[in-house]
PDB file of C-alpha atoms in Angstrom:
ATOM      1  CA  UNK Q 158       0.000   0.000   0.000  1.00 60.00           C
ATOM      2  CA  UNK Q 159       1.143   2.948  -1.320  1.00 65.00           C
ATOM      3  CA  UNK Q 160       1.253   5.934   1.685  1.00 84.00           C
ATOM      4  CA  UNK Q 161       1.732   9.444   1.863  1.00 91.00           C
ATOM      5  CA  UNK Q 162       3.346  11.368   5.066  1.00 94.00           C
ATOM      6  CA  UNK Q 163       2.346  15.091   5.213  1.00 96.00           C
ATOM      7  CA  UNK Q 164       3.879  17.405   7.666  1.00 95.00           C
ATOM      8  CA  UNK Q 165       3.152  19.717   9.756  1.00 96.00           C
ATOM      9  CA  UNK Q 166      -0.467  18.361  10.232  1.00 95.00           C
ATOM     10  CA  UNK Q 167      -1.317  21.909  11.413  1.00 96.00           C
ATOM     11  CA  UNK Q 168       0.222  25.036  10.809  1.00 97.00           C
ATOM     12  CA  UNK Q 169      -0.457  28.411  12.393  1.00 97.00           C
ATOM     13  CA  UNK Q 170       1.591  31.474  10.773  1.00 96.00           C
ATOM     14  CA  UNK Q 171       1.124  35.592  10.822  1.00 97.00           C
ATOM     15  CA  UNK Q 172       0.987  37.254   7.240  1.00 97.00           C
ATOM     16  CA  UNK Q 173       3.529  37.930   5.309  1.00 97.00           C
ATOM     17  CA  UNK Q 174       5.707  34.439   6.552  1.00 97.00           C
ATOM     18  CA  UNK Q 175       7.295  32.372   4.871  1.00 97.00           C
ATOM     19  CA  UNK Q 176       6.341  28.347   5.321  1.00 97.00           C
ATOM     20  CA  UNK Q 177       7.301  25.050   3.654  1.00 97.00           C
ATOM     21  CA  UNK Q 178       5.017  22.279   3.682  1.00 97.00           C
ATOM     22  CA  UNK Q 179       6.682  18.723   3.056  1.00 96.00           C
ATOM     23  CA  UNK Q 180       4.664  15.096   1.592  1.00 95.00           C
ATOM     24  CA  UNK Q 181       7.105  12.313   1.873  1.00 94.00           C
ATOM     25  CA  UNK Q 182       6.615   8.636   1.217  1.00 91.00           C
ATOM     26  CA  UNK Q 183       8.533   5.329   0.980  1.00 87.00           C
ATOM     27  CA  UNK Q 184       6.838   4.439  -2.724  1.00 87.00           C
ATOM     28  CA  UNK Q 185       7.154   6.389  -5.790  1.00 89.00           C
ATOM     29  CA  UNK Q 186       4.381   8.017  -7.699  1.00 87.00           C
ATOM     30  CA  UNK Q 187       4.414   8.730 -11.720  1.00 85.00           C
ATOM     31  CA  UNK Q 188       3.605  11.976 -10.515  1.00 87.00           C
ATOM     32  CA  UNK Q 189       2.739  14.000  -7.656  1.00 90.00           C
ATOM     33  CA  UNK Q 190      -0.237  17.106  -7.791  1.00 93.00           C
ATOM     34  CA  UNK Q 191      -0.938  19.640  -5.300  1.00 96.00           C
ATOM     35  CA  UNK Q 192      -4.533  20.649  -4.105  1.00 96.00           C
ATOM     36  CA  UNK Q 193      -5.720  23.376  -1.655  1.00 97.00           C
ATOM     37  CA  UNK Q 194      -9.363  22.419  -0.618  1.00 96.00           C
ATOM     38  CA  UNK Q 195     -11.811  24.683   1.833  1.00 94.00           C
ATOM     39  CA  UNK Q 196     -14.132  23.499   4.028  1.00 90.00           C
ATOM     40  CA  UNK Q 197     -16.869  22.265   2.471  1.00 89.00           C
ATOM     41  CA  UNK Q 198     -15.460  22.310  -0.885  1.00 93.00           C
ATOM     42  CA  UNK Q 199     -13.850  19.895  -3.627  1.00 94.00           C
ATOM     43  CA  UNK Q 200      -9.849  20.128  -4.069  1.00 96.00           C
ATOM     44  CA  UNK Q 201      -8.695  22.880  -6.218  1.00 95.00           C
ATOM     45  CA  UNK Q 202      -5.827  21.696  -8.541  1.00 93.00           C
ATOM     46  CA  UNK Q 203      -2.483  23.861  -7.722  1.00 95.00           C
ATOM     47  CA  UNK Q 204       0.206  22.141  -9.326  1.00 93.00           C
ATOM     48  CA  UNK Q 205       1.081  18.464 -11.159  1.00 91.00           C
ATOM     49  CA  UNK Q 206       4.746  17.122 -11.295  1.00 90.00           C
ATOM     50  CA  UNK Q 207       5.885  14.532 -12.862  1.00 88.00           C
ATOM     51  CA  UNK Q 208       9.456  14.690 -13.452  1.00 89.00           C
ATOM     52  CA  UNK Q 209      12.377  14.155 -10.681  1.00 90.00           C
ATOM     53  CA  UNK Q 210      14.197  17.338  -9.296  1.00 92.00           C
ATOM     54  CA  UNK Q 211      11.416  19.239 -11.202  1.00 93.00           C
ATOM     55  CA  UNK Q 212      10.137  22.646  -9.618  1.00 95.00           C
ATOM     56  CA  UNK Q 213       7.794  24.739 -10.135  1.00 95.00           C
ATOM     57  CA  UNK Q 214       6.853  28.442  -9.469  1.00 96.00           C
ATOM     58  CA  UNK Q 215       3.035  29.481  -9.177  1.00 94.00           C
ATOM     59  CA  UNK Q 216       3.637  33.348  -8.119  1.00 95.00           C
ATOM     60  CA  UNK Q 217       4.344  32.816  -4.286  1.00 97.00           C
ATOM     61  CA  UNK Q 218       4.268  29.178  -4.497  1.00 96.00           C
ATOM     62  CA  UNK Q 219       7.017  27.178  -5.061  1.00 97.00           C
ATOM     63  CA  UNK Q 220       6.876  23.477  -5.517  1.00 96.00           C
ATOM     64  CA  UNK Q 221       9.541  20.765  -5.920  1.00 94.00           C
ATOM     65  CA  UNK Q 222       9.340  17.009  -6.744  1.00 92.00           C
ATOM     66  CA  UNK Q 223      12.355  14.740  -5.296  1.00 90.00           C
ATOM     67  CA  UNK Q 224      14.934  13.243  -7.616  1.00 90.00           C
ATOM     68  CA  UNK Q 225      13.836   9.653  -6.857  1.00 89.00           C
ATOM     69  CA  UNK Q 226       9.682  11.009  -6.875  1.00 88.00           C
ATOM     70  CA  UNK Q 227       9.145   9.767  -3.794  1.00 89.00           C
ATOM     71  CA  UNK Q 228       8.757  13.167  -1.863  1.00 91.00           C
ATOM     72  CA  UNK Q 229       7.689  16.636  -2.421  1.00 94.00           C
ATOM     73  CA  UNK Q 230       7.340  20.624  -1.018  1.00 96.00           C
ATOM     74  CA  UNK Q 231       5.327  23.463  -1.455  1.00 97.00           C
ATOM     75  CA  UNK Q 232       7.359  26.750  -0.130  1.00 97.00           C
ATOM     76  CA  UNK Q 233       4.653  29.475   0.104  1.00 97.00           C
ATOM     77  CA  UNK Q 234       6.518  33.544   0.352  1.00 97.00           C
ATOM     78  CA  UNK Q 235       5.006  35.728   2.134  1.00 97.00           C
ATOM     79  CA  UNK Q 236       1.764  34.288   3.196  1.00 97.00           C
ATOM     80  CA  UNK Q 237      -1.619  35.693   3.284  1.00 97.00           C
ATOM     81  CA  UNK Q 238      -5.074  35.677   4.674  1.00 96.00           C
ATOM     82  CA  UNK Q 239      -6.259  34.038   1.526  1.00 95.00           C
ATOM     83  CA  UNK Q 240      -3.548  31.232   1.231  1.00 96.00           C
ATOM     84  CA  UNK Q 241      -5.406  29.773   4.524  1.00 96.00           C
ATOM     85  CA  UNK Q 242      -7.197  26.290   3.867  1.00 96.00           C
ATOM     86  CA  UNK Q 243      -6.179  22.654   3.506  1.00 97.00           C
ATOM     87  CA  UNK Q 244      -2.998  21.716   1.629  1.00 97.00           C
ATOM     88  CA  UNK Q 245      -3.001  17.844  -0.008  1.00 97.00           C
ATOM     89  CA  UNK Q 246      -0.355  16.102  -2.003  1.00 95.00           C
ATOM     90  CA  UNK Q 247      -1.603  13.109  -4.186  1.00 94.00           C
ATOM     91  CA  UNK Q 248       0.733  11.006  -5.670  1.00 91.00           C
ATOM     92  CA  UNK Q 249      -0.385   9.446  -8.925  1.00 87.00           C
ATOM     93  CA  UNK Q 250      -0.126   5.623  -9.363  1.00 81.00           C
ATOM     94  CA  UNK Q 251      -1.699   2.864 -11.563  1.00 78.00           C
ATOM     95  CA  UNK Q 252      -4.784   3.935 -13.958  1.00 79.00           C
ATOM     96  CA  UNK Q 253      -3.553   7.257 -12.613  1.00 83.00           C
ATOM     97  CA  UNK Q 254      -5.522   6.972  -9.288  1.00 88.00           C
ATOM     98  CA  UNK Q 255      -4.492   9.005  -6.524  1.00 92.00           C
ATOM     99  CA  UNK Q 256      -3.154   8.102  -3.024  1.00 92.00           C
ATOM    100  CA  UNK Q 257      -3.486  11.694  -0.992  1.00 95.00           C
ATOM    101  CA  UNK Q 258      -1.530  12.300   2.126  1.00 94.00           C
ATOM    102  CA  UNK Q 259      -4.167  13.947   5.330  1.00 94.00           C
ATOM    103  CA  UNK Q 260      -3.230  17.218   4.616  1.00 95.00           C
ATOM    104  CA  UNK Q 261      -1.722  20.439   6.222  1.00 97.00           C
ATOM    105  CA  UNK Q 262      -4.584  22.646   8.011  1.00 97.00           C
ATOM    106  CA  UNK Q 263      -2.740  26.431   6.802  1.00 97.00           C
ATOM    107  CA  UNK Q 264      -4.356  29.551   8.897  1.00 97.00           C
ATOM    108  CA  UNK Q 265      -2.893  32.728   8.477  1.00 97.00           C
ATOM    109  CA  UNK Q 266      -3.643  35.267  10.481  1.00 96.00           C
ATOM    110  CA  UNK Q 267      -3.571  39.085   9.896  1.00 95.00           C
TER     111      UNK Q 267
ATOM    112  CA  UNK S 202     -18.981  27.051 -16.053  1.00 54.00           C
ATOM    113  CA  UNK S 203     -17.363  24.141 -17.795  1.00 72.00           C
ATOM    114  CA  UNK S 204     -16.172  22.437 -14.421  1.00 92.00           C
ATOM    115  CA  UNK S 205     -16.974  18.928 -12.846  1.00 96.00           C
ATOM    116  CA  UNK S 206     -20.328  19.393 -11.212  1.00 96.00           C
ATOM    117  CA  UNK S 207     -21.943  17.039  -8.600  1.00 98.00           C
ATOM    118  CA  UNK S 208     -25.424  16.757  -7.090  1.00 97.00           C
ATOM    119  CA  UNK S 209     -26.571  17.449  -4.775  1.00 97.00           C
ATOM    120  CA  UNK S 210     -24.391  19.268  -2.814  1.00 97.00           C
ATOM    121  CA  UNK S 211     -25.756  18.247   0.685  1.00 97.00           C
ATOM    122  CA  UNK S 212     -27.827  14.842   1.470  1.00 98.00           C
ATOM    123  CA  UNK S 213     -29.221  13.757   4.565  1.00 98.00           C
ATOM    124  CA  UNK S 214     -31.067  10.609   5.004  1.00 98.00           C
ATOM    125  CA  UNK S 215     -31.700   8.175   7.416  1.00 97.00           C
ATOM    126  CA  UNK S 216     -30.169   4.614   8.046  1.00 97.00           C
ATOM    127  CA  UNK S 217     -31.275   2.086   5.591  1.00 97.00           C
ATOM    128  CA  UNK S 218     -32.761   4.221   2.899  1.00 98.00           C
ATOM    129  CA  UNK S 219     -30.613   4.180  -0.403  1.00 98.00           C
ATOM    130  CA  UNK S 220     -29.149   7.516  -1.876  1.00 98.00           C
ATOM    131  CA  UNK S 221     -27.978   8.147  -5.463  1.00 98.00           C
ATOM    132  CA  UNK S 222     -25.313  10.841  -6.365  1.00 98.00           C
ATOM    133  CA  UNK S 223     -24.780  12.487  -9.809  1.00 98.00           C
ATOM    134  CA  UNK S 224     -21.226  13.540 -11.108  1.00 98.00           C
ATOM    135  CA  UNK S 225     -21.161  15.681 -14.879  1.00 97.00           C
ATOM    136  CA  UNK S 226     -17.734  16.114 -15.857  1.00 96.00           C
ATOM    137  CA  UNK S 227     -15.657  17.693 -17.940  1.00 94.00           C
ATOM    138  CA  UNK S 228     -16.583  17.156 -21.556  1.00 90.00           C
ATOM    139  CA  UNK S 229     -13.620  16.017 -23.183  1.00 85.00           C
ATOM    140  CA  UNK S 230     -12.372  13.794 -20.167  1.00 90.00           C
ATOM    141  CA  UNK S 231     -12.729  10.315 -20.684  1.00 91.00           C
ATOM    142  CA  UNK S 232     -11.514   9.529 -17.186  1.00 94.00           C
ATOM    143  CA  UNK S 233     -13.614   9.729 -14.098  1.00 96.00           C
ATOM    144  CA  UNK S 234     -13.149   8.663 -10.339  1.00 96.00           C
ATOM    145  CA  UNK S 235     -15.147   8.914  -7.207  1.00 97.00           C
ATOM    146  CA  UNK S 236     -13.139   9.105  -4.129  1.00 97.00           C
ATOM    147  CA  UNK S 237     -14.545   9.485  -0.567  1.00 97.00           C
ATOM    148  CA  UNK S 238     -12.960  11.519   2.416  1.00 96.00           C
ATOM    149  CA  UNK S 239     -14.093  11.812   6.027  1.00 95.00           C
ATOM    150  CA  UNK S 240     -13.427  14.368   8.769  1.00 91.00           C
ATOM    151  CA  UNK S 241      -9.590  14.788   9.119  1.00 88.00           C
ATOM    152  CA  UNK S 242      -8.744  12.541   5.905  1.00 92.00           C
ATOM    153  CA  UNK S 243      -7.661  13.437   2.492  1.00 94.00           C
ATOM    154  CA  UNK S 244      -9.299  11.816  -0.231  1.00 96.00           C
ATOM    155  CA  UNK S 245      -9.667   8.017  -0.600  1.00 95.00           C
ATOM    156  CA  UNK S 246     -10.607   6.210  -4.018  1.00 94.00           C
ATOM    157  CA  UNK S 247     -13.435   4.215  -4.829  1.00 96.00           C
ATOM    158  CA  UNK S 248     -13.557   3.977  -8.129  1.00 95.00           C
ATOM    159  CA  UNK S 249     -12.856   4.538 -11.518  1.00 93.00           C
ATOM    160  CA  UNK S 250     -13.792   4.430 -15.153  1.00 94.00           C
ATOM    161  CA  UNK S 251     -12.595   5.030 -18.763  1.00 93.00           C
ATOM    162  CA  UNK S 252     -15.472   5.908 -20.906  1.00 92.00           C
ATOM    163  CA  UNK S 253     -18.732   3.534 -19.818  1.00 92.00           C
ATOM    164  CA  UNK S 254     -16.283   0.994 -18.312  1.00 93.00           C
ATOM    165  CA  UNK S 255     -15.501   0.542 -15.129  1.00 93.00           C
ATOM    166  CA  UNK S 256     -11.852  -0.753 -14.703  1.00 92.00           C
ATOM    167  CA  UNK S 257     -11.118  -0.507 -11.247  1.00 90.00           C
ATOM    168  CA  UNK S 258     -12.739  -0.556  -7.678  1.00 92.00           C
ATOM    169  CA  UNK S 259     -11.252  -0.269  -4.186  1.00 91.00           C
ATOM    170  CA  UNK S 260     -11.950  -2.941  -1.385  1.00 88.00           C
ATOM    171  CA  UNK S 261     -13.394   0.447   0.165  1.00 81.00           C
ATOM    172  CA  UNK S 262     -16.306  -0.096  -2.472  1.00 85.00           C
ATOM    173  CA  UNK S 263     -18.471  -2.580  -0.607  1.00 88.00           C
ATOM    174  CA  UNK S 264     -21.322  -4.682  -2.348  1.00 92.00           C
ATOM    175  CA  UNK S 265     -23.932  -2.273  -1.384  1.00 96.00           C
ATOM    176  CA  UNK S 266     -22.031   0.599  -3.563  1.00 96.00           C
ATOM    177  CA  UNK S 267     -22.761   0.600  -6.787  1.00 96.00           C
ATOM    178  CA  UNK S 268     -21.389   2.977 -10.076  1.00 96.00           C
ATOM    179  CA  UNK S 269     -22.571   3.541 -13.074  1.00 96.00           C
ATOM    180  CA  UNK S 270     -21.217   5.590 -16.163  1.00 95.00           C
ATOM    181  CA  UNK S 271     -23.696   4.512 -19.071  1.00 90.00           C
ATOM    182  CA  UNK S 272     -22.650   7.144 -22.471  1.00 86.00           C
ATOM    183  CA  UNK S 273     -19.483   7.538 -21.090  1.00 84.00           C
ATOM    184  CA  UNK S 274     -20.212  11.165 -19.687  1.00 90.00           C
ATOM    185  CA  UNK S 275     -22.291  11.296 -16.081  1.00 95.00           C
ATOM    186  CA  UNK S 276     -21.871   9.306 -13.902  1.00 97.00           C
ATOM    187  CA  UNK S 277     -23.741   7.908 -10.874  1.00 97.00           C
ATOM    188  CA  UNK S 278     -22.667   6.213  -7.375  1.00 97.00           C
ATOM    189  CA  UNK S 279     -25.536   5.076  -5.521  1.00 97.00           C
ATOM    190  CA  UNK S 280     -25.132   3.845  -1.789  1.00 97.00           C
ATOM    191  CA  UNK S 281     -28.128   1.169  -0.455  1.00 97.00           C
ATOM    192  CA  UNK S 282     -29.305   0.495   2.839  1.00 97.00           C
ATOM    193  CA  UNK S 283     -27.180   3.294   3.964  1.00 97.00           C
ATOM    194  CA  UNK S 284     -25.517   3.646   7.180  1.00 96.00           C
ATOM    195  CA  UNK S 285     -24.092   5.582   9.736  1.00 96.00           C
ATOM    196  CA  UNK S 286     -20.526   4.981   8.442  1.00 95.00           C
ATOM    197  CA  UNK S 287     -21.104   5.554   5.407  1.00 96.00           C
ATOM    198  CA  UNK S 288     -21.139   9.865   5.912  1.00 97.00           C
ATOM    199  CA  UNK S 289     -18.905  11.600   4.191  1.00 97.00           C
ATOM    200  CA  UNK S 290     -18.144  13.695   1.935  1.00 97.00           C
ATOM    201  CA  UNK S 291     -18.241  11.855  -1.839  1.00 98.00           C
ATOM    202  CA  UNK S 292     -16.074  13.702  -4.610  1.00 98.00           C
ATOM    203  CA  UNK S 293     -16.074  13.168  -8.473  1.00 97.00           C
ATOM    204  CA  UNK S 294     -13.392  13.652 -10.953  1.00 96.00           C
ATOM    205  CA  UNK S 295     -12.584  13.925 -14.472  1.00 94.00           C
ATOM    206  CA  UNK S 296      -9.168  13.443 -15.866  1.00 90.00           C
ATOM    207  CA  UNK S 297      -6.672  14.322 -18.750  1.00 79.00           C
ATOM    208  CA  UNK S 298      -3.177  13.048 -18.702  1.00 78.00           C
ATOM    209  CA  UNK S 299      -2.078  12.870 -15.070  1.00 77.00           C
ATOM    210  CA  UNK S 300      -4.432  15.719 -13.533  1.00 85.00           C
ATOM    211  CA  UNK S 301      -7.745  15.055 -12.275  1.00 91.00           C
ATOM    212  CA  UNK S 302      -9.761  17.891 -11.465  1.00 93.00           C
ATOM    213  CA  UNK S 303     -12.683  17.944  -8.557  1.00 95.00           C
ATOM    214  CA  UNK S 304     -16.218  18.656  -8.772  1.00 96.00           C
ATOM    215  CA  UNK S 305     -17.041  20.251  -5.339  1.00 96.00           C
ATOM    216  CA  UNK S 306     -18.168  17.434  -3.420  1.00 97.00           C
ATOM    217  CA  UNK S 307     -21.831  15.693  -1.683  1.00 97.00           C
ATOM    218  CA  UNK S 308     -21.708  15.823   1.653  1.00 97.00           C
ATOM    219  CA  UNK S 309     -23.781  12.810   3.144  1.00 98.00           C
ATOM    220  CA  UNK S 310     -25.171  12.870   6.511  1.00 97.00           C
ATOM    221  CA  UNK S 311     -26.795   9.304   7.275  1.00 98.00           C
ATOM    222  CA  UNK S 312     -28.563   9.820  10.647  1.00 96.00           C
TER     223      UNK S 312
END
């Protein structure tokens, strides 16, 4: 069984911080995607990688995929209000199904 | 608004009765999974199909879950004899290449 560590499970920051959120497992995925979900909500897309060593910049958010695929980051500059919500990594595996991690709980605060 | 859509958004219904969900996806997806997540979880998957066909099912998926995608577009996941265990919140997606993108969820509440 494929498994997904994400850490910190919770994380409490003030705006404009800077934070790094880490998914790590012992398998590795054909690719790896990033979702921020609300409460209440479905998971919004942020970012798919597929390659090792690849990263990728979406305006304050910077994510990178590990050399062997196995782990991942997001690195969010500067954080604000609006970044707050619930941060999942999903690896991708066979028929491209995903295995998601639990998630980071973000709140920043003004 | 050419996103996944699900409905409804909200279901509550008492133990036993049976409960049918509706997933429209993207239109030029031919991929489409329902995963379920509970309180404190990310998403787990249930199920999946290309087109009409349904190639694979999780032991999650017990024999009182059943999905259908008839033309290959909607699809449906319909839960009998419900119970307590079974709320959650049920999300849809459609795929192309590696990304699957969500529909925004039915939240059941079996009381």
């Amino acid at each position: 069984t494929q498994l997904l560590e994400q850490s910190p499970q919770f994380l409490s920051i003030q705006e404009g911080e800077n934070l790094t959120v880490y998914c790590n497992s012992s398998s590795v995925f054909s690719s790896l995607q990033w979702y921020r979900q609300e409460p209440g909500e479905g998971p919004v897309l942020l970012v798919t990688v597929v390659t090792g060593g690849e990263v990728k910049k979406l305006k304050r958010l910077t994510f990178q995929f590990g050399d062997a695929r196995k782990d991942s980051s997001l690195h969010i500059t500067a954080a604000q209000p609006g970044d707050t919500g619930l941060y999942l990594c999903a690896g991708g595996g066979s028929n491209y199904k995903l295995t998601f991690g639990k998630g980071t709980l973000l709140t920043v605060n003004p | 608004d050419t996103g996944v859509s699900q409905n409804p958004r909200h279901k509550i219904t008492k133990r036993g009765q049976n409960v049918t969900f509706r997933c429209d996806p993207i239109s030029e997806h031919n991929r489409l999974y329902w995963y379920r997540q509970t309180l404190g979880q990310g998403p787990e998957f249930l199920t999946y199909f290309q087109n009409e066909a349904q190639l694979e099912k999780s032991r999650l998926l017990s024999d009182r879950f059943s999905a259908e995608r008839p033309k290959g577009s909607f699809s449906t996941l319909e839960i009998q004899r419900t119970e307590q265990g079974d709320s959650a919140m049920y999300l849809c997606a459609s795929a192309y290449a590696d990304t699957q993108y969500f529909g925004p969820g039915t939240r059941l509440t079996v009381l």
